[in-house]
PDB file of C-alpha atoms in Angstrom:
ATOM      1  CA  MET A 359     -38.537 -16.645 -51.276  1.00 49.00           C
ATOM      2  CA  ALA A 360     -40.599 -17.025 -47.413  1.00 57.00           C
ATOM      3  CA  GLN A 361     -39.053 -14.244 -45.256  1.00 68.00           C
ATOM      4  CA  ASN A 362     -39.687 -16.992 -41.963  1.00 93.00           C
ATOM      5  CA  ARG A 363     -36.666 -19.468 -43.640  1.00 98.00           C
ATOM      6  CA  VAL A 364     -32.865 -19.183 -42.511  1.00 98.00           C
ATOM      7  CA  LEU A 365     -29.849 -20.267 -42.766  1.00 98.00           C
ATOM      8  CA  VAL A 366     -27.416 -20.599 -39.393  1.00 98.00           C
ATOM      9  CA  THR A 367     -24.001 -20.932 -39.924  1.00 98.00           C
ATOM     10  CA  GLY A 368     -22.265 -22.982 -37.022  1.00 98.00           C
ATOM     11  CA  ALA A 369     -25.647 -24.260 -35.769  1.00 98.00           C
ATOM     12  CA  ALA A 370     -24.055 -26.986 -33.785  1.00 98.00           C
ATOM     13  CA  GLY A 371     -21.525 -24.500 -31.851  1.00 98.00           C
ATOM     14  CA  PHE A 372     -21.963 -22.505 -28.540  1.00 98.00           C
ATOM     15  CA  ILE A 373     -23.825 -19.131 -29.959  1.00 98.00           C
ATOM     16  CA  GLY A 374     -24.794 -21.384 -33.196  1.00 98.00           C
ATOM     17  CA  SER A 375     -27.110 -23.501 -31.235  1.00 98.00           C
ATOM     18  CA  HIS A 376     -28.702 -21.293 -28.883  1.00 98.00           C
ATOM     19  CA  LEU A 377     -29.615 -18.613 -32.103  1.00 98.00           C
ATOM     20  CA  SER A 378     -31.072 -21.788 -34.021  1.00 98.00           C
ATOM     21  CA  GLU A 379     -33.330 -22.729 -30.602  1.00 98.00           C
ATOM     22  CA  ALA A 380     -34.567 -19.332 -30.725  1.00 98.00           C
ATOM     23  CA  LEU A 381     -35.184 -18.834 -34.329  1.00 98.00           C
ATOM     24  CA  LEU A 382     -37.404 -22.226 -33.999  1.00 98.00           C
ATOM     25  CA  GLU A 383     -39.157 -20.964 -30.984  1.00 97.00           C
ATOM     26  CA  ARG A 384     -40.148 -17.669 -33.194  1.00 97.00           C
ATOM     27  CA  GLY A 385     -41.792 -19.802 -35.754  1.00 97.00           C
ATOM     28  CA  TYR A 386     -38.805 -19.783 -38.289  1.00 98.00           C
ATOM     29  CA  ASP A 387     -37.674 -22.738 -40.684  1.00 98.00           C
ATOM     30  CA  VAL A 388     -34.242 -23.234 -39.935  1.00 98.00           C
ATOM     31  CA  CYS A 389     -31.780 -24.621 -42.252  1.00 98.00           C
ATOM     32  CA  ALA A 390     -28.083 -25.423 -40.717  1.00 98.00           C
ATOM     33  CA  ILE A 391     -24.915 -26.270 -41.272  1.00 98.00           C
ATOM     34  CA  ASP A 392     -21.491 -27.336 -39.366  1.00 98.00           C
ATOM     35  CA  ALA A 393     -18.400 -28.948 -40.573  1.00 97.00           C
ATOM     36  CA  PHE A 394     -17.175 -30.502 -37.219  1.00 96.00           C
ATOM     37  CA  ASP A 395     -14.232 -29.035 -37.613  1.00 91.00           C
ATOM     38  CA  ASP A 396     -11.514 -30.833 -34.948  1.00 89.00           C
ATOM     39  CA  PHE A 397     -11.093 -27.399 -32.440  1.00 91.00           C
ATOM     40  CA  TYR A 398     -13.125 -29.523 -30.156  1.00 92.00           C
ATOM     41  CA  ASP A 399     -14.782 -32.763 -29.146  1.00 94.00           C
ATOM     42  CA  ARG A 400     -17.506 -33.592 -31.548  1.00 96.00           C
ATOM     43  CA  ARG A 401     -19.772 -35.047 -29.055  1.00 97.00           C
ATOM     44  CA  LEU A 402     -20.568 -31.901 -27.330  1.00 97.00           C
ATOM     45  CA  LYS A 403     -21.584 -30.103 -30.566  1.00 97.00           C
ATOM     46  CA  ASP A 404     -23.811 -33.239 -31.364  1.00 97.00           C
ATOM     47  CA  ALA A 405     -25.141 -32.896 -27.705  1.00 97.00           C
ATOM     48  CA  ASN A 406     -25.881 -29.225 -29.042  1.00 97.00           C
ATOM     49  CA  LEU A 407     -27.879 -30.213 -31.747  1.00 97.00           C
ATOM     50  CA  SER A 408     -29.700 -32.984 -29.608  1.00 95.00           C
ATOM     51  CA  ALA A 409     -32.881 -30.257 -28.561  1.00 91.00           C
ATOM     52  CA  LEU A 410     -33.115 -29.084 -32.394  1.00 96.00           C
ATOM     53  CA  SER A 411     -32.950 -32.269 -34.300  1.00 92.00           C
ATOM     54  CA  PRO A 412     -36.675 -33.594 -33.463  1.00 94.00           C
ATOM     55  CA  SER A 413     -38.612 -30.793 -35.198  1.00 96.00           C
ATOM     56  CA  PRO A 414     -39.975 -31.122 -38.216  1.00 96.00           C
ATOM     57  CA  HIS A 415     -38.562 -27.192 -38.877  1.00 97.00           C
ATOM     58  CA  PHE A 416     -35.336 -27.549 -38.463  1.00 98.00           C
ATOM     59  CA  SER A 417     -32.844 -29.198 -41.450  1.00 97.00           C
ATOM     60  CA  PHE A 418     -29.229 -29.852 -40.795  1.00 97.00           C
ATOM     61  CA  TRP A 419     -26.134 -30.373 -43.161  1.00 97.00           C
ATOM     62  CA  GLU A 420     -22.943 -31.151 -42.241  1.00 98.00           C
ATOM     63  CA  ALA A 421     -20.596 -29.229 -44.611  1.00 98.00           C
ATOM     64  CA  ASP A 422     -17.495 -26.974 -44.761  1.00 98.00           C
ATOM     65  CA  LEU A 423     -18.141 -23.588 -46.210  1.00 98.00           C
ATOM     66  CA  SER A 424     -14.589 -23.135 -47.716  1.00 97.00           C
ATOM     67  CA  SER A 425     -14.875 -25.851 -49.907  1.00 97.00           C
ATOM     68  CA  ALA A 426     -18.573 -27.183 -50.131  1.00 98.00           C
ATOM     69  CA  ASP A 427     -21.505 -26.303 -52.932  1.00 97.00           C
ATOM     70  CA  ILE A 428     -23.010 -23.549 -50.932  1.00 98.00           C
ATOM     71  CA  GLU A 429     -26.041 -22.662 -53.225  1.00 97.00           C
ATOM     72  CA  PRO A 430     -28.383 -25.583 -52.715  1.00 96.00           C
ATOM     73  CA  PHE A 431     -28.055 -24.567 -48.727  1.00 97.00           C
ATOM     74  CA  LEU A 432     -29.504 -21.284 -49.818  1.00 98.00           C
ATOM     75  CA  ARG A 433     -32.321 -22.371 -51.856  1.00 96.00           C
ATOM     76  CA  ASP A 434     -35.537 -19.798 -50.786  1.00 97.00           C
ATOM     77  CA  VAL A 435     -33.320 -18.428 -47.670  1.00 98.00           C
ATOM     78  CA  ASP A 436     -34.401 -14.922 -46.684  1.00 98.00           C
ATOM     79  CA  THR A 437     -31.444 -14.427 -44.310  1.00 98.00           C
ATOM     80  CA  VAL A 438     -28.048 -16.287 -43.067  1.00 98.00           C
ATOM     81  CA  PHE A 439     -27.083 -15.722 -39.688  1.00 99.00           C
ATOM     82  CA  HIS A 440     -23.461 -16.472 -40.320  1.00 98.00           C
ATOM     83  CA  MET A 441     -21.917 -17.744 -36.629  1.00 98.00           C
ATOM     84  CA  ALA A 442     -19.597 -20.312 -38.146  1.00 98.00           C
ATOM     85  CA  ALA A 443     -15.969 -19.594 -37.646  1.00 97.00           C
ATOM     86  CA  ARG A 444     -12.285 -20.965 -36.336  1.00 96.00           C
ATOM     87  CA  ALA A 445     -12.362 -19.305 -32.945  1.00 93.00           C
ATOM     88  CA  GLY A 446      -9.502 -19.200 -30.291  1.00 92.00           C
ATOM     89  CA  VAL A 447      -6.770 -16.417 -30.323  1.00 93.00           C
ATOM     90  CA  ARG A 448      -4.201 -18.511 -28.704  1.00 92.00           C
ATOM     91  CA  THR A 449      -4.155 -21.279 -31.316  1.00 94.00           C
ATOM     92  CA  SER A 450      -3.943 -18.884 -34.265  1.00 97.00           C
ATOM     93  CA  TRP A 451      -0.465 -18.047 -33.847  1.00 96.00           C
ATOM     94  CA  GLY A 452       2.468 -20.071 -36.487  1.00 96.00           C
ATOM     95  CA  GLU A 453       1.402 -23.155 -38.142  1.00 93.00           C
ATOM     96  CA  GLY A 454      -2.080 -22.883 -36.719  1.00 94.00           C
ATOM     97  CA  PHE A 455      -3.137 -19.785 -38.749  1.00 97.00           C
ATOM     98  CA  GLU A 456      -3.869 -21.864 -41.985  1.00 97.00           C
ATOM     99  CA  PRO A 457      -7.365 -23.186 -40.663  1.00 97.00           C
ATOM    100  CA  TYR A 458      -8.370 -19.600 -39.224  1.00 98.00           C
ATOM    101  CA  VAL A 459      -7.763 -18.126 -43.129  1.00 98.00           C
ATOM    102  CA  ARG A 460      -9.377 -20.796 -44.527  1.00 98.00           C
ATOM    103  CA  ASN A 461     -12.892 -21.053 -42.372  1.00 97.00           C
ATOM    104  CA  ASN A 462     -12.579 -17.339 -41.326  1.00 98.00           C
ATOM    105  CA  VAL A 463     -11.804 -15.510 -44.549  1.00 98.00           C
ATOM    106  CA  MET A 464     -12.233 -17.913 -47.699  1.00 98.00           C
ATOM    107  CA  GLY A 465     -15.759 -19.420 -45.789  1.00 98.00           C
ATOM    108  CA  THR A 466     -17.089 -16.165 -45.590  1.00 98.00           C
ATOM    109  CA  GLN A 467     -16.380 -14.855 -49.021  1.00 98.00           C
ATOM    110  CA  ARG A 468     -17.633 -18.060 -50.315  1.00 98.00           C
ATOM    111  CA  LEU A 469     -21.315 -17.550 -48.448  1.00 98.00           C
ATOM    112  CA  LEU A 470     -21.217 -13.889 -49.304  1.00 98.00           C
ATOM    113  CA  GLU A 471     -20.112 -14.778 -53.117  1.00 98.00           C
ATOM    114  CA  ALA A 472     -23.095 -17.547 -52.989  1.00 98.00           C
ATOM    115  CA  SER A 473     -25.606 -15.399 -51.122  1.00 98.00           C
ATOM    116  CA  VAL A 474     -25.668 -12.764 -53.917  1.00 98.00           C
ATOM    117  CA  ARG A 475     -25.893 -15.382 -56.456  1.00 98.00           C
ATOM    118  CA  ALA A 476     -28.935 -17.304 -54.331  1.00 98.00           C
ATOM    119  CA  GLY A 477     -30.715 -13.983 -53.841  1.00 98.00           C
ATOM    120  CA  VAL A 478     -30.532 -13.694 -50.209  1.00 98.00           C
ATOM    121  CA  ARG A 479     -31.932 -10.734 -48.690  1.00 98.00           C
ATOM    122  CA  ARG A 480     -29.757 -10.108 -45.657  1.00 98.00           C
ATOM    123  CA  VAL A 481     -26.779 -11.359 -43.811  1.00 98.00           C
ATOM    124  CA  VAL A 482     -25.867 -11.101 -40.665  1.00 99.00           C
ATOM    125  CA  TYR A 483     -22.111 -11.793 -39.447  1.00 99.00           C
ATOM    126  CA  ALA A 484     -20.825 -12.710 -36.210  1.00 98.00           C
ATOM    127  CA  SER A 485     -17.521 -10.719 -35.367  1.00 98.00           C
ATOM    128  CA  SER A 486     -15.511 -10.365 -32.444  1.00 98.00           C
ATOM    129  CA  SER A 487     -13.907  -7.528 -30.120  1.00 97.00           C
ATOM    130  CA  SER A 488     -10.479  -8.985 -31.050  1.00 97.00           C
ATOM    131  CA  ILE A 489     -10.946  -6.775 -34.114  1.00 98.00           C
ATOM    132  CA  TYR A 490     -10.026  -3.816 -32.088  1.00 97.00           C
ATOM    133  CA  GLY A 491      -6.678  -4.823 -30.146  1.00 96.00           C
ATOM    134  CA  GLU A 492      -5.502  -3.129 -27.268  1.00 94.00           C
ATOM    135  CA  THR A 493      -7.640  -0.019 -26.432  1.00 88.00           C
ATOM    136  CA  ASP A 494      -6.029   2.467 -24.094  1.00 85.00           C
ATOM    137  CA  GLU A 495      -8.440   3.095 -20.632  1.00 87.00           C
ATOM    138  CA  ALA A 496      -9.064   6.736 -21.890  1.00 79.00           C
ATOM    139  CA  ARG A 497     -11.002   5.232 -25.082  1.00 88.00           C
ATOM    140  CA  LEU A 498     -13.483   2.867 -23.102  1.00 92.00           C
ATOM    141  CA  PRO A 499     -15.682   1.659 -23.187  1.00 96.00           C
ATOM    142  CA  THR A 500     -15.135   0.995 -27.001  1.00 96.00           C
ATOM    143  CA  SER A 501     -17.218   2.692 -29.575  1.00 97.00           C
ATOM    144  CA  GLU A 502     -17.843   1.271 -33.504  1.00 98.00           C
ATOM    145  CA  ASP A 503     -15.983   3.797 -34.591  1.00 96.00           C
ATOM    146  CA  GLU A 504     -12.835   2.928 -32.880  1.00 96.00           C
ATOM    147  CA  PRO A 505     -10.463   1.704 -35.527  1.00 95.00           C
ATOM    148  CA  GLY A 506      -9.625  -2.465 -35.934  1.00 96.00           C
ATOM    149  CA  ARG A 507      -6.099  -2.484 -34.807  1.00 96.00           C
ATOM    150  CA  PRO A 508      -6.241  -6.608 -33.617  1.00 97.00           C
ATOM    151  CA  ILE A 509      -3.153  -7.885 -32.214  1.00 96.00           C
ATOM    152  CA  SER A 510      -3.587 -11.554 -32.796  1.00 97.00           C
ATOM    153  CA  PRO A 511      -3.749 -13.668 -36.345  1.00 97.00           C
ATOM    154  CA  TYR A 512      -7.510 -14.512 -34.936  1.00 97.00           C
ATOM    155  CA  GLY A 513      -8.586 -10.772 -34.902  1.00 98.00           C
ATOM    156  CA  ILE A 514      -6.953 -10.519 -38.183  1.00 98.00           C
ATOM    157  CA  THR A 515      -9.077 -13.142 -39.797  1.00 98.00           C
ATOM    158  CA  LYS A 516     -12.069 -11.544 -38.170  1.00 98.00           C
ATOM    159  CA  LEU A 517     -11.998  -7.890 -39.381  1.00 98.00           C
ATOM    160  CA  ALA A 518     -11.072  -9.623 -42.696  1.00 98.00           C
ATOM    161  CA  GLY A 519     -14.386 -11.060 -42.558  1.00 98.00           C
ATOM    162  CA  GLU A 520     -15.899  -7.618 -41.781  1.00 98.00           C
ATOM    163  CA  HIS A 521     -14.157  -5.950 -44.626  1.00 98.00           C
ATOM    164  CA  LEU A 522     -15.731  -8.514 -47.137  1.00 98.00           C
ATOM    165  CA  LEU A 523     -19.165  -8.353 -45.723  1.00 98.00           C
ATOM    166  CA  THR A 524     -18.802  -4.419 -46.236  1.00 98.00           C
ATOM    167  CA  ALA A 525     -17.757  -4.675 -50.134  1.00 98.00           C
ATOM    168  CA  TYR A 526     -20.034  -7.648 -50.792  1.00 98.00           C
ATOM    169  CA  GLY A 527     -22.945  -5.192 -49.493  1.00 98.00           C
ATOM    170  CA  LEU A 528     -21.455  -2.198 -51.660  1.00 98.00           C
ATOM    171  CA  ALA A 529     -21.508  -4.324 -54.683  1.00 98.00           C
ATOM    172  CA  SER A 530     -24.492  -6.071 -54.500  1.00 98.00           C
ATOM    173  CA  THR A 531     -28.079  -5.654 -53.032  1.00 98.00           C
ATOM    174  CA  LEU A 532     -27.105  -7.992 -50.363  1.00 98.00           C
ATOM    175  CA  GLU A 533     -28.222  -6.334 -46.767  1.00 98.00           C
ATOM    176  CA  VAL A 534     -25.209  -6.615 -44.399  1.00 98.00           C
ATOM    177  CA  VAL A 535     -24.999  -6.584 -40.456  1.00 98.00           C
ATOM    178  CA  GLY A 536     -21.705  -7.336 -39.065  1.00 98.00           C
ATOM    179  CA  LEU A 537     -21.922  -7.956 -34.645  1.00 99.00           C
ATOM    180  CA  ARG A 538     -19.012  -7.378 -32.500  1.00 98.00           C
ATOM    181  CA  PHE A 539     -19.290  -9.979 -29.850  1.00 98.00           C
ATOM    182  CA  PHE A 540     -17.546  -9.194 -26.304  1.00 98.00           C
ATOM    183  CA  THR A 541     -16.725 -12.499 -24.354  1.00 97.00           C
ATOM    184  CA  VAL A 542     -19.547 -14.575 -24.565  1.00 98.00           C
ATOM    185  CA  PHE A 543     -20.513 -16.789 -21.785  1.00 98.00           C
ATOM    186  CA  GLY A 544     -23.232 -19.555 -20.283  1.00 98.00           C
ATOM    187  CA  PRO A 545     -23.901 -23.029 -21.200  1.00 98.00           C
ATOM    188  CA  ARG A 546     -22.109 -24.890 -24.045  1.00 98.00           C
ATOM    189  CA  GLN A 547     -19.234 -21.862 -24.027  1.00 98.00           C
ATOM    190  CA  ARG A 548     -16.647 -23.680 -26.085  1.00 97.00           C
ATOM    191  CA  PRO A 549     -14.025 -25.744 -23.977  1.00 96.00           C
ATOM    192  CA  ASP A 550     -10.949 -23.777 -24.704  1.00 95.00           C
ATOM    193  CA  MET A 551     -12.788 -20.167 -23.611  1.00 96.00           C
ATOM    194  CA  ALA A 552     -12.159 -19.322 -20.030  1.00 95.00           C
ATOM    195  CA  PHE A 553     -14.723 -19.811 -18.079  1.00 97.00           C
ATOM    196  CA  HIS A 554     -15.438 -23.084 -19.325  1.00 98.00           C
ATOM    197  CA  LYS A 555     -11.437 -24.249 -18.063  1.00 97.00           C
ATOM    198  CA  PHE A 556     -12.085 -22.487 -14.802  1.00 97.00           C
ATOM    199  CA  LEU A 557     -15.205 -24.199 -13.868  1.00 98.00           C
ATOM    200  CA  LYS A 558     -13.851 -27.632 -15.519  1.00 97.00           C
ATOM    201  CA  ALA A 559     -10.784 -27.067 -12.968  1.00 97.00           C
ATOM    202  CA  VAL A 560     -13.153 -26.801 -10.377  1.00 96.00           C
ATOM    203  CA  LEU A 561     -15.073 -29.967 -11.098  1.00 96.00           C
ATOM    204  CA  ASP A 562     -11.451 -31.767 -11.837  1.00 96.00           C
ATOM    205  CA  GLY A 563     -10.099 -30.674  -8.410  1.00 95.00           C
ATOM    206  CA  ARG A 564      -7.463 -28.962 -10.333  1.00 96.00           C
ATOM    207  CA  PRO A 565      -5.801 -25.474 -10.167  1.00 97.00           C
ATOM    208  CA  ILE A 566      -7.083 -22.903 -12.079  1.00 96.00           C
ATOM    209  CA  THR A 567      -4.394 -21.770 -14.827  1.00 95.00           C
ATOM    210  CA  ILE A 568      -4.519 -17.698 -14.865  1.00 95.00           C
ATOM    211  CA  TYR A 569      -2.431 -16.057 -17.468  1.00 93.00           C
ATOM    212  CA  GLY A 570      -1.276 -12.896 -16.654  1.00 92.00           C
ATOM    213  CA  ASP A 571      -1.862 -11.163 -13.254  1.00 93.00           C
ATOM    214  CA  GLY A 572      -5.835 -10.965 -12.749  1.00 93.00           C
ATOM    215  CA  SER A 573      -5.820  -7.460 -13.331  1.00 94.00           C
ATOM    216  CA  GLN A 574      -6.711  -7.297 -16.882  1.00 94.00           C
ATOM    217  CA  THR A 575     -10.698  -6.525 -17.928  1.00 95.00           C
ATOM    218  CA  ARG A 576     -13.378  -8.171 -19.927  1.00 95.00           C
ATOM    219  CA  ASP A 577     -16.868  -6.962 -20.870  1.00 96.00           C
ATOM    220  CA  PHE A 578     -18.554 -10.805 -20.270  1.00 97.00           C
ATOM    221  CA  THR A 579     -21.446 -11.401 -22.345  1.00 98.00           C
ATOM    222  CA  PHE A 580     -24.332 -14.008 -21.511  1.00 98.00           C
ATOM    223  CA  VAL A 581     -25.413 -16.006 -24.542  1.00 98.00           C
ATOM    224  CA  GLY A 582     -29.209 -15.513 -24.259  1.00 98.00           C
ATOM    225  CA  ASP A 583     -28.553 -11.620 -24.719  1.00 98.00           C
ATOM    226  CA  ILE A 584     -26.059 -12.146 -27.545  1.00 98.00           C
ATOM    227  CA  VAL A 585     -28.887 -14.153 -29.224  1.00 98.00           C
ATOM    228  CA  ALA A 586     -30.942 -11.251 -28.362  1.00 98.00           C
ATOM    229  CA  GLY A 587     -29.170  -9.206 -30.441  1.00 98.00           C
ATOM    230  CA  VAL A 588     -28.422 -11.878 -33.262  1.00 98.00           C
ATOM    231  CA  LEU A 589     -32.294 -11.685 -33.806  1.00 98.00           C
ATOM    232  CA  ALA A 590     -32.864  -8.340 -33.454  1.00 98.00           C
ATOM    233  CA  ALA A 591     -29.915  -7.621 -36.248  1.00 98.00           C
ATOM    234  CA  GLY A 592     -32.405 -10.285 -38.376  1.00 98.00           C
ATOM    235  CA  GLU A 593     -35.076  -8.602 -37.725  1.00 98.00           C
ATOM    236  CA  ARG A 594     -35.001  -5.231 -37.792  1.00 98.00           C
ATOM    237  CA  PRO A 595     -35.571  -2.864 -40.737  1.00 98.00           C
ATOM    238  CA  ALA A 596     -32.656  -2.296 -43.059  1.00 98.00           C
ATOM    239  CA  GLY A 597     -32.788   1.384 -42.784  1.00 97.00           C
ATOM    240  CA  ASP A 598     -31.867   0.563 -38.823  1.00 98.00           C
ATOM    241  CA  VAL A 599     -29.016  -2.291 -39.497  1.00 98.00           C
ATOM    242  CA  ASP A 600     -28.105  -2.274 -43.254  1.00 98.00           C
ATOM    243  CA  SER A 601     -24.195  -2.342 -43.395  1.00 98.00           C
ATOM    244  CA  LYS A 602     -23.512  -1.347 -40.252  1.00 98.00           C
ATOM    245  CA  MET A 603     -21.277  -2.419 -37.404  1.00 98.00           C
ATOM    246  CA  PHE A 604     -23.052  -3.019 -33.620  1.00 98.00           C
ATOM    247  CA  ASN A 605     -20.985  -4.256 -30.484  1.00 98.00           C
ATOM    248  CA  LEU A 606     -22.926  -6.690 -28.197  1.00 98.00           C
ATOM    249  CA  GLY A 607     -21.522  -6.568 -24.607  1.00 98.00           C
ATOM    250  CA  GLY A 608     -22.932  -7.409 -21.303  1.00 96.00           C
ATOM    251  CA  GLY A 609     -21.616  -4.408 -19.422  1.00 86.00           C
ATOM    252  CA  HIS A 610     -20.312  -6.610 -16.988  1.00 78.00           C
ATOM    253  CA  ARG A 611     -17.019  -5.230 -17.022  1.00 90.00           C
ATOM    254  CA  VAL A 612     -14.661  -7.315 -14.250  1.00 95.00           C
ATOM    255  CA  THR A 613     -11.048  -7.928 -13.448  1.00 96.00           C
ATOM    256  CA  LEU A 614     -10.096 -11.381 -13.904  1.00 94.00           C
ATOM    257  CA  LYS A 615      -9.807 -11.624  -9.889  1.00 95.00           C
ATOM    258  CA  GLN A 616     -13.520 -10.684  -9.706  1.00 96.00           C
ATOM    259  CA  THR A 617     -14.508 -13.516 -11.544  1.00 97.00           C
ATOM    260  CA  LEU A 618     -12.793 -15.965  -9.680  1.00 97.00           C
ATOM    261  CA  ASP A 619     -14.257 -14.448  -6.851  1.00 96.00           C
ATOM    262  CA  VAL A 620     -17.968 -15.212  -8.430  1.00 97.00           C
ATOM    263  CA  ILE A 621     -16.766 -18.650  -9.656  1.00 98.00           C
ATOM    264  CA  SER A 622     -15.883 -19.222  -6.021  1.00 97.00           C
ATOM    265  CA  ASP A 623     -19.132 -17.930  -4.940  1.00 97.00           C
ATOM    266  CA  VAL A 624     -21.398 -20.437  -7.541  1.00 98.00           C
ATOM    267  CA  THR A 625     -19.411 -23.327  -7.260  1.00 97.00           C
ATOM    268  CA  GLY A 626     -19.000 -23.205  -3.495  1.00 95.00           C
ATOM    269  CA  GLY A 627     -15.472 -24.250  -3.072  1.00 83.00           C
ATOM    270  CA  THR A 628     -12.407 -22.088  -2.559  1.00 88.00           C
ATOM    271  CA  LEU A 629     -10.059 -21.930  -5.671  1.00 94.00           C
ATOM    272  CA  ARG A 630      -6.356 -22.826  -6.366  1.00 95.00           C
ATOM    273  CA  LEU A 631      -4.439 -20.525  -8.689  1.00 95.00           C
ATOM    274  CA  ASP A 632      -1.790 -21.497 -11.270  1.00 95.00           C
ATOM    275  CA  MET A 633      -0.324 -18.191 -12.027  1.00 94.00           C
ATOM    276  CA  GLN A 634       1.326 -17.926 -15.934  1.00 94.00           C
ATOM    277  CA  GLU A 635       3.070 -15.345 -17.751  1.00 93.00           C
ATOM    278  CA  ARG A 636       0.267 -13.450 -20.385  1.00 89.00           C
ATOM    279  CA  ALA A 637      -0.348 -15.238 -23.610  1.00 87.00           C
ATOM    280  CA  ALA A 638       0.705 -13.488 -26.901  1.00 89.00           C
ATOM    281  CA  GLY A 639      -2.667 -12.199 -28.432  1.00 88.00           C
ATOM    282  CA  ASP A 640      -4.398 -11.048 -25.203  1.00 89.00           C
ATOM    283  CA  VAL A 641      -5.752  -7.836 -24.843  1.00 91.00           C
ATOM    284  CA  THR A 642      -5.537  -6.064 -21.548  1.00 92.00           C
ATOM    285  CA  ASP A 643      -8.969  -4.651 -21.310  1.00 94.00           C
ATOM    286  CA  THR A 644     -12.527  -4.695 -23.097  1.00 96.00           C
ATOM    287  CA  ALA A 645     -15.685  -2.452 -22.509  1.00 96.00           C
ATOM    288  CA  ALA A 646     -18.530  -2.452 -25.203  1.00 97.00           C
ATOM    289  CA  ASP A 647     -20.267   0.961 -25.633  1.00 97.00           C
ATOM    290  CA  THR A 648     -23.490  -0.615 -26.989  1.00 98.00           C
ATOM    291  CA  SER A 649     -25.702   2.662 -27.292  1.00 98.00           C
ATOM    292  CA  LEU A 650     -25.685   2.263 -30.962  1.00 98.00           C
ATOM    293  CA  ALA A 651     -27.236  -1.426 -30.565  1.00 98.00           C
ATOM    294  CA  ARG A 652     -29.365  -0.061 -27.557  1.00 98.00           C
ATOM    295  CA  SER A 653     -30.655   2.652 -30.369  1.00 98.00           C
ATOM    296  CA  LEU A 654     -31.405   0.756 -33.463  1.00 98.00           C
ATOM    297  CA  LEU A 655     -31.665  -2.587 -32.244  1.00 98.00           C
ATOM    298  CA  GLY A 656     -33.289  -2.357 -29.094  1.00 98.00           C
ATOM    299  CA  TYR A 657     -30.411  -4.402 -27.415  1.00 98.00           C
ATOM    300  CA  VAL A 658     -30.665  -4.342 -23.364  1.00 98.00           C
ATOM    301  CA  PRO A 659     -28.653  -7.211 -21.500  1.00 97.00           C
ATOM    302  CA  THR A 660     -30.663  -8.757 -18.820  1.00 97.00           C
ATOM    303  CA  THR A 661     -28.254 -11.573 -17.328  1.00 97.00           C
ATOM    304  CA  ASP A 662     -25.962 -10.446 -14.704  1.00 96.00           C
ATOM    305  CA  LEU A 663     -22.673 -12.375 -14.500  1.00 97.00           C
ATOM    306  CA  LYS A 664     -23.554 -14.386 -11.286  1.00 97.00           C
ATOM    307  CA  SER A 665     -26.535 -15.539 -12.875  1.00 97.00           C
ATOM    308  CA  GLY A 666     -24.952 -16.498 -15.871  1.00 97.00           C
ATOM    309  CA  LEU A 667     -22.305 -18.330 -14.521  1.00 98.00           C
ATOM    310  CA  ALA A 668     -24.615 -20.577 -12.216  1.00 98.00           C
ATOM    311  CA  ALA A 669     -26.291 -21.059 -15.438  1.00 98.00           C
ATOM    312  CA  GLN A 670     -23.037 -22.718 -16.757  1.00 98.00           C
ATOM    313  CA  TRP A 671     -22.016 -24.247 -13.832  1.00 98.00           C
ATOM    314  CA  GLU A 672     -25.411 -26.335 -13.721  1.00 98.00           C
ATOM    315  CA  TRP A 673     -24.669 -27.085 -17.611  1.00 98.00           C
ATOM    316  CA  MET A 674     -20.605 -27.980 -16.920  1.00 98.00           C
ATOM    317  CA  LYS A 675     -22.039 -30.312 -13.977  1.00 98.00           C
ATOM    318  CA  GLU A 676     -24.911 -31.911 -15.885  1.00 97.00           C
ATOM    319  CA  ALA A 677     -22.639 -32.545 -19.318  1.00 97.00           C
ATOM    320  CA  ARG A 678     -20.277 -34.343 -16.661  1.00 97.00           C
ATOM    321  CA  ALA A 679     -22.790 -36.414 -15.298  1.00 97.00           C
ATOM    322  CA  ALA A 680     -23.526 -37.646 -19.079  1.00 97.00           C
ATOM    323  CA  GLY A 681     -19.927 -38.028 -19.732  1.00 97.00           C
ATOM    324  CA  LEU A 682     -19.278 -35.376 -21.916  1.00 96.00           C
ATOM    325  CA  LEU A 683     -16.389 -33.401 -19.959  1.00 95.00           C
TER     326      LEU A 683
END
């Protein structure tokens, strides 16, 4: 088995495409899968793949992990980076829950089962800060020892994925690493995410819809910093990472109101706001204690909020010019 051959699931998505590019730059042979589900416009995912497809070291399959025969994709693969998921808190309620179970739970279980059978060495799993649920101010920033108490169906499925990861690690020789992402932003961000919505509203000349009073806080993490953490989780010695969960945050814990000030500065305009009731499942505050990731992964985020938003704004304008937004 070649240690430079890896599989990336969700490779056409926001984080998966950035990760795939970084892996190619580091000399890996990248096998990639994406289901192209209907969560958002496929044209955006096709555009995400445009920089990857020409590489002779990149191979791509359209496949659904919840139903496809996965083992052929794992032939000679050393490490799996499992970025694929049905994302989004607000759309996971009611009848919308079924695809979350199918993609986030069944898809993860089938991938782990196939990885064990194929002799994969390590699986790196993209989890979410949503598994923590509400956290008291006194317990912020949140460490990995904080028990999971998700308050959304989406968060529940991501925590289930963590438990599956742990179970397969204990039952086999598979090395498993879980990464809890805190509010990732940057170029190619999904259309359902707040900064994408805010910046698109500016492009459209519409008011920005705000859920809640704007005092809620988030630990925003630039996608390039997330990718650096994911790469480290794949490359560090087993003794540093096997069977561990890591927070990956950006150290940019700010209120929603403060982010609007930064967006106004980056876009050069005065923002109009449409204030709405807080949405079910949205937590009040997030902040990541990243000391474990710093110690064992060498994880040190380097992109500040304004620089990251400026990069995302430039991408949004380019996507609009290309007719994608």
